[in-house]
Each structure stands twice: as structure tokens, then as C-alpha cells.
Short mmCIF file of C-alpha atoms and ligand atoms in Angstrom, two decimals:
data_model
loop_
_atom_site.label_atom_id
_atom_site.label_comp_id
_atom_site.label_asym_id
_atom_site.label_seq_id
_atom_site.Cartn_x
_atom_site.Cartn_y
_atom_site.Cartn_z
CA MET A 1 211.69 184.88 153.26
CA GLU A 2 211.10 181.13 153.11
CA ARG A 3 212.35 179.62 149.87
CA LEU A 4 213.82 176.59 148.22
CA GLU A 5 216.78 177.28 145.99
CA VAL A 6 218.33 174.68 143.73
CA LYS A 7 221.63 175.63 142.12
CA LYS A 8 223.72 173.73 139.59
CA VAL A 9 222.62 170.33 140.84
CA ASN A 10 224.05 167.25 139.12
CA HIS A 11 223.32 163.72 140.24
CA ARG A 12 224.62 160.27 139.35
CA PHE A 13 223.66 156.78 140.38
CA GLY A 14 226.84 154.78 139.86
CA PHE A 15 228.08 155.62 136.38
CA SER A 16 224.76 156.88 135.05
CA GLU A 17 224.21 160.57 134.91
CA ILE A 18 220.65 161.17 136.11
CA LEU A 19 220.39 164.95 136.53
CA LYS A 20 222.42 167.72 134.97
CA ASP A 21 222.65 171.40 135.83
CA ILE A 22 219.31 171.84 137.57
CA ASN A 23 218.50 175.38 138.67
CA PHE A 24 215.28 176.84 140.05
CA THR A 25 213.82 178.73 142.97
CA LEU A 26 210.53 178.16 144.73
CA ASN A 27 209.40 181.18 146.74
CA LYS A 28 206.91 181.15 149.58
CA GLY A 29 203.33 180.87 148.40
CA GLU A 30 204.30 179.50 144.98
CA VAL A 31 203.48 176.21 143.31
CA LEU A 32 206.14 174.74 141.07
CA SER A 33 205.56 171.61 139.03
CA ILE A 34 208.02 169.35 137.27
CA VAL A 35 206.79 167.42 134.25
CA GLY A 36 208.69 165.04 132.06
CA PRO A 37 208.86 161.50 130.74
CA SER A 38 209.12 158.43 132.92
CA GLY A 39 212.62 157.66 134.16
CA GLY A 40 213.74 161.24 133.54
CA GLY A 41 214.86 161.84 137.13
CA LYS A 42 211.83 163.66 138.57
CA THR A 43 211.56 161.58 141.73
CA THR A 44 215.32 161.76 142.20
CA LEU A 45 215.17 165.55 141.94
CA LEU A 46 212.32 165.76 144.45
CA HIS A 47 214.21 163.51 146.87
CA LEU A 48 217.27 165.76 146.59
CA CYS A 49 215.09 168.81 147.30
CA ALA A 50 213.46 167.13 150.30
CA ASN A 51 216.78 166.01 151.73
CA LEU A 52 215.88 162.35 151.31
CA LEU A 53 218.94 161.92 149.14
CA ASP A 54 222.35 163.57 149.58
CA VAL A 55 223.20 166.36 147.17
CA GLU A 56 226.57 165.48 145.68
CA GLU A 57 227.13 168.36 143.27
CA GLY A 58 225.59 171.80 143.43
CA SER A 59 223.37 172.98 146.26
CA VAL A 60 219.82 172.81 147.60
CA THR A 61 218.96 175.47 150.16
CA ASN A 62 215.64 175.09 151.93
CA THR A 63 214.61 177.81 154.38
CA PHE A 64 210.94 176.76 154.69
CA LEU A 65 209.97 176.38 158.33
CA SER A 66 208.40 172.95 157.89
CA SER A 67 207.85 170.48 155.10
CA ALA A 68 206.05 167.23 154.34
CA PHE A 69 206.21 164.66 151.57
CA ALA A 70 203.62 162.49 149.85
CA PHE A 71 205.33 159.72 147.90
CA GLN A 72 204.56 158.25 144.50
CA GLU A 73 204.01 154.85 146.11
CA ALA A 74 202.11 155.72 149.30
CA ARG A 75 204.70 154.24 151.73
CA LEU A 76 202.25 153.62 154.56
CA LEU A 77 203.31 151.62 157.58
CA PRO A 78 201.72 148.18 157.10
CA TRP A 79 201.26 147.55 160.82
CA LYS A 80 199.36 150.79 161.43
CA ASN A 81 195.75 151.43 160.48
CA VAL A 82 194.53 154.41 158.42
CA ILE A 83 194.18 156.85 161.30
CA ASP A 84 197.46 155.87 162.95
CA ASN A 85 199.23 156.27 159.63
CA ILE A 86 197.80 159.76 159.18
CA ALA A 87 198.54 160.72 162.80
CA MET A 88 202.24 159.77 162.59
CA GLY A 89 203.58 163.21 161.77
CA LEU A 90 201.46 164.92 164.41
CA LEU A 91 202.63 162.47 167.08
CA ALA A 92 206.22 162.96 165.97
CA GLU A 93 205.71 166.69 166.56
CA GLY A 94 204.60 165.91 170.12
CA GLU A 95 200.85 166.38 169.61
CA LYS A 96 198.62 164.68 172.23
CA LYS A 97 197.32 161.33 170.99
CA SER A 98 193.63 162.24 171.38
CA ILE A 99 194.07 165.48 169.43
CA ALA A 100 196.19 163.79 166.79
CA VAL A 101 193.49 161.15 166.27
CA LYS A 102 190.74 163.79 166.11
CA LYS A 103 192.61 165.87 163.50
CA SER A 104 193.45 162.74 161.52
CA LYS A 105 189.82 161.64 161.42
CA GLU A 106 188.72 165.07 160.26
CA ILE A 107 191.21 165.21 157.41
CA ALA A 108 190.50 161.58 156.42
CA LEU A 109 186.82 162.42 155.97
CA ARG A 110 187.70 165.57 154.07
CA PHE A 111 189.81 163.52 151.68
CA GLY A 112 187.04 161.11 150.86
CA LEU A 113 187.75 158.25 153.27
CA GLU A 114 184.89 156.85 155.31
CA GLU A 115 184.59 155.95 158.97
CA ASP A 116 184.50 152.28 158.03
CA ASP A 117 187.99 152.69 156.60
CA PHE A 118 189.58 154.16 159.71
CA ASP A 119 190.61 150.83 161.25
CA LYS A 120 191.75 149.23 158.03
CA PHE A 121 195.37 148.35 157.45
CA PRO A 122 197.17 149.32 154.20
CA LYS A 123 196.91 145.78 152.77
CA ASP A 124 193.11 146.18 152.78
CA LEU A 125 193.08 149.52 150.95
CA SER A 126 192.80 150.20 147.24
CA GLY A 127 195.61 152.11 145.51
CA GLY A 128 193.53 155.28 145.49
CA MET A 129 192.69 154.95 149.19
CA LYS A 130 196.38 154.55 150.01
CA GLN A 131 197.12 157.72 148.09
CA ARG A 132 194.44 159.58 150.03
CA VAL A 133 195.92 158.40 153.31
CA SER A 134 199.40 159.40 152.19
CA PHE A 135 198.13 162.81 151.10
CA ALA A 136 196.25 163.30 154.39
CA ARG A 137 199.32 162.32 156.38
CA ALA A 138 201.35 164.98 154.56
CA LEU A 139 198.77 167.76 154.93
CA VAL A 140 197.59 167.14 158.47
CA VAL A 141 200.78 168.69 159.88
CA LYS A 142 200.06 171.91 157.94
CA PRO A 143 203.49 172.05 156.32
CA SER A 144 204.80 175.30 154.98
CA LEU A 145 206.28 173.41 152.01
CA LEU A 146 204.69 170.34 150.51
CA PHE A 147 206.52 167.88 148.26
CA LEU A 148 204.20 165.80 146.11
CA ASP A 149 205.27 162.96 143.84
CA GLU A 150 202.39 162.04 141.51
CA PRO A 151 199.94 162.30 144.39
CA PHE A 152 196.82 161.92 142.27
CA SER A 153 197.88 159.22 139.84
CA ALA A 154 195.77 156.42 141.40
CA LEU A 155 192.62 158.53 141.90
CA ASP A 156 189.51 158.61 139.76
CA ILE A 157 188.84 161.95 138.07
CA GLY A 158 186.13 162.99 140.56
CA LEU A 159 188.32 162.51 143.59
CA LYS A 160 191.33 163.95 141.82
CA LYS A 161 189.38 167.12 141.23
CA GLU A 162 188.15 167.22 144.83
CA LEU A 163 191.65 166.98 146.25
CA GLN A 164 192.94 169.51 143.74
CA THR A 165 190.18 171.88 144.84
CA ILE A 166 191.30 171.55 148.46
CA LEU A 167 194.85 172.39 147.43
CA ILE A 168 193.70 175.33 145.28
CA ALA A 169 191.82 176.81 148.26
CA MET A 170 194.99 176.51 150.36
CA ILE A 171 197.05 178.06 147.56
CA ALA A 172 194.61 180.98 147.28
CA LYS A 173 194.99 181.65 151.01
CA LYS A 174 198.78 181.48 150.61
CA GLU A 175 198.84 178.80 153.29
CA ILE A 176 201.20 176.53 151.45
CA SER A 177 203.99 176.29 148.92
CA ILE A 178 204.22 173.21 146.76
CA LEU A 179 206.81 171.42 144.68
CA PHE A 180 205.15 168.64 142.77
CA ILE A 181 205.75 166.10 140.08
CA THR A 182 203.20 164.95 137.61
CA HIS A 183 202.86 163.21 134.26
CA ASP A 184 199.61 165.03 133.77
CA LEU A 185 200.02 168.32 131.90
CA MET A 186 196.49 169.44 132.75
CA GLU A 187 197.13 168.90 136.44
CA ALA A 188 200.29 170.99 136.20
CA ILE A 189 198.40 173.75 134.36
CA ARG A 190 195.57 173.70 136.89
CA LEU A 191 197.80 173.93 139.94
CA SER A 192 201.11 175.56 139.22
CA ASP A 193 202.51 179.06 138.93
CA GLU A 194 205.49 177.68 137.10
CA MET A 195 206.03 174.39 135.28
CA LEU A 196 209.50 173.01 134.59
CA LEU A 197 209.91 170.64 131.70
CA LEU A 198 212.51 167.99 132.49
CA LYS A 199 213.93 166.13 129.53
CA ALA A 200 215.64 162.78 130.11
CA ASP A 201 219.14 161.33 129.64
CA PRO A 202 220.35 163.05 131.70
CA GLY A 203 217.46 164.95 133.27
CA HIS A 204 217.78 168.63 132.51
CA ILE A 205 215.33 171.52 132.39
CA VAL A 206 214.58 172.47 128.80
CA LYS A 207 211.85 175.01 129.35
CA LYS A 208 209.92 176.85 132.03
CA PHE A 209 206.28 177.85 131.56
CA ARG A 210 204.55 180.44 133.75
CA PHE A 211 200.81 180.60 134.45
CA ASP A 212 199.85 183.96 135.83
CA LEU A 213 196.09 183.61 136.34
CA PRO A 214 195.37 182.81 140.02
CA GLN A 215 194.63 179.09 140.47
CA ASN A 216 191.14 179.69 141.86
CA GLU A 217 190.20 181.59 138.68
CA ARG A 218 191.32 178.81 136.31
CA ASP A 219 188.31 177.00 134.94
CA ASP A 220 188.22 173.97 132.63
CA ARG A 221 188.21 176.20 129.58
CA TYR A 222 191.47 177.82 130.72
CA VAL A 223 193.08 174.47 131.49
CA TYR A 224 192.02 172.84 128.22
CA GLY A 225 193.01 175.93 126.22
CA LYS A 226 196.47 176.10 127.78
CA SER A 227 196.92 172.34 127.36
CA ALA A 228 196.11 172.53 123.67
CA GLU A 229 198.54 175.42 123.31
CA ILE A 230 201.34 173.68 125.22
CA LEU A 231 200.90 170.42 123.33
CA GLN A 232 201.93 172.35 120.21
CA ASP A 233 205.14 173.50 121.88
CA GLU A 234 208.18 172.09 120.16
CA GLU A 235 210.04 171.34 123.39
CA ILE A 236 207.03 169.48 124.77
CA ILE A 237 206.72 167.46 121.56
CA ASN A 238 210.44 166.58 121.65
CA THR A 239 210.58 165.84 125.35
CA PHE A 240 207.58 163.53 125.38
CA GLU A 241 208.38 162.20 121.89
CA LEU A 242 204.91 163.11 120.70
CA GLU A 243 205.80 163.46 117.05
CA LEU A 244 204.17 160.95 114.77
CA LYS A 245 206.63 158.36 113.59
N1 ATP B 301 218.45 154.33 144.06
C1 ATP B 301 218.74 154.24 142.77
N2 ATP B 301 219.84 153.59 142.33
C2 ATP B 301 220.15 153.51 141.02
N3 ATP B 301 219.43 154.06 140.05
C3 ATP B 301 218.31 154.73 140.40
C4 ATP B 301 217.91 154.84 141.78
N4 ATP B 301 216.75 155.55 141.83
C5 ATP B 301 216.47 155.87 140.55
N5 ATP B 301 217.39 155.38 139.70
C6 ATP B 301 217.42 155.56 138.23
O1 ATP B 301 217.38 156.94 137.97
C7 ATP B 301 216.59 157.23 136.82
C8 ATP B 301 215.54 158.26 137.19
O2 ATP B 301 214.62 157.69 138.10
P1 ATP B 301 213.44 158.52 138.77
O3 ATP B 301 212.73 157.63 139.70
O4 ATP B 301 214.01 159.78 139.34
O5 ATP B 301 212.56 158.87 137.48
P2 ATP B 301 211.11 159.57 137.36
O6 ATP B 301 211.29 160.72 136.41
O7 ATP B 301 210.59 159.87 138.70
O8 ATP B 301 210.26 158.43 136.64
P3 ATP B 301 208.67 158.09 136.80
O9 ATP B 301 207.97 159.17 136.04
O10 ATP B 301 208.56 156.77 136.11
O11 ATP B 301 208.35 158.05 138.25
C9 ATP B 301 216.03 155.89 136.35
O12 ATP B 301 216.85 155.45 135.31
C10 ATP B 301 216.18 154.99 137.56
O13 ATP B 301 216.41 153.66 137.16
MG1 MG B 302 208.97 159.15 139.78
#
């Protein structure tokens, strides 16, 4: 069984304690989200899970057959155009250039980019376009596990919903497992099977929420209803410091 297992992970940068006693498991076909305040260690945790940062204490075991990452800041290669940025992972896997370009064009269109954009370089793209390219580059390789760090933060609500719908269709077909970070509670409620609430200083999990209704059956009413309910949760209020002062 493919899975990601995080056990007793602690992390420090210099003398600052960033993460403390993190434990969770992501099984194949599941979507796990991590929400929490800015600076709480979410990106650090995702980097540890994706092996982009060395685990110093505790363990991260990843048995997924393949994985891909879409970063919070898109991290495109400035000297490559849109299509060549998207095609990178395919070419690294040894895909033929013509096929890699064809698949990259298809996914670019599906993610709301236009043919006119294909030859543009990152400096000529808006923030939202960069995020779409980054997201396309991660998905084009059909990873078994997808790591997403605030992938929709620079998108307008229409496009955000479109990309979420694409993911939800993949989730329904059990094509993908996802570990993602978001500031957006509604996004977490729409997409995840389980949501971990990470409180800061040092980052630790204070609560786990489960959403059992299949993602493709969650309508706006469900998402708004759950959001309203969760916003009353004491741990959420404390963690995001929502109480009126
Ligand atoms: N390479 C690094 N060296 C030193 N400190 C770091 C490094 N990367 C992150 N930090 C610190 O670790 C803490 C957590 O950062 P991280 O980026 O994981 O937070 P985050 O929860 O993702 O925040 P945001 O929601 O704003 O993206 C911050 O205090 C940050 O300054
Ligand atoms: Mg972050």
C-alpha cells in the first residue's frame, strides 16, 4: 500500500524550534490538508515530507511510487517559456520531446492558459498565470502523490474553482493522493478527507477534522455550512486568534 507516514517529527532552524511532535499518515487515494497561521511551519513541514529538506528528528516514510510538488511561489525557470517549463518533468522522465510538448500544451489549455501564452517567459506572466504553469507542471507527470503549497492563492475565484474541480474529478477516480497547505478553510473543506490544524510557536497539530462526504458530492451549501461550524471551534479560534480583542 502506498502511503506517507510522518512520525514524531521535530524541526529547528538554528535555535528556533519550528515544528514539534508532528504525526500523521496519508493513505493512497486520500487528501490531507494542513491549515494554520502564517509562519507556523506549514511549508517547512511539506518540504520535510517531500524530501526537499532533511528530517533531523523523527521519521518521514514515503512509499508512493511517484510524487510532484507545486510551490507557494511558482519557481519557474526564467529562461524557459511556459510550455518548456511544464514539460520539464516529462523530459526528465525520458519522454520524447514532441510528446512532452503535446501533453504540456493540452494541460496548459485545460488549466486556463491560452495559445498566445505558450511562448511567454515567466517574467511576462501574471502571478495567477505562473501558478497555473506551476500546477500544470506538477500534474502533467500524473504523480501518485501531489504536494501542493497554497497552489490557488494567486487565482481569481472562477479559476480557483475550475482547478479545484479538475482535482476533485481526479480524487473521485482515486487517481491521486494529495498533501496540501492552505490558508483558506473553505478550500480545505472542499477538497480534503482530513484537515490538520497546525498551531504556531512551535508548529504542532492541535486538532484533526475529518470530512466523510465524497468530494464530488460537496456543494457550496455543504462547504459554507461546515465552514460556519468550524469557525466556531475553539481550537480554530485560538489558533487563528479570531477572538475579538
Ligand atoms: N531556511 C530557513 N532558515 C531559517 N528559518 C526558516 C527557513 N525557512 C523557514 N524559516 C522560518 O520557519 C518558520 C516557519 O516558516 P514556514 O515557511 O514553514 O511557514 P508557513 O506556515 O509556511 O507560513 P506561510 O503561511 O506564511 O507560508 C518561520 O519563522 C520562518 O522564518
Ligand atoms: Mg508557507
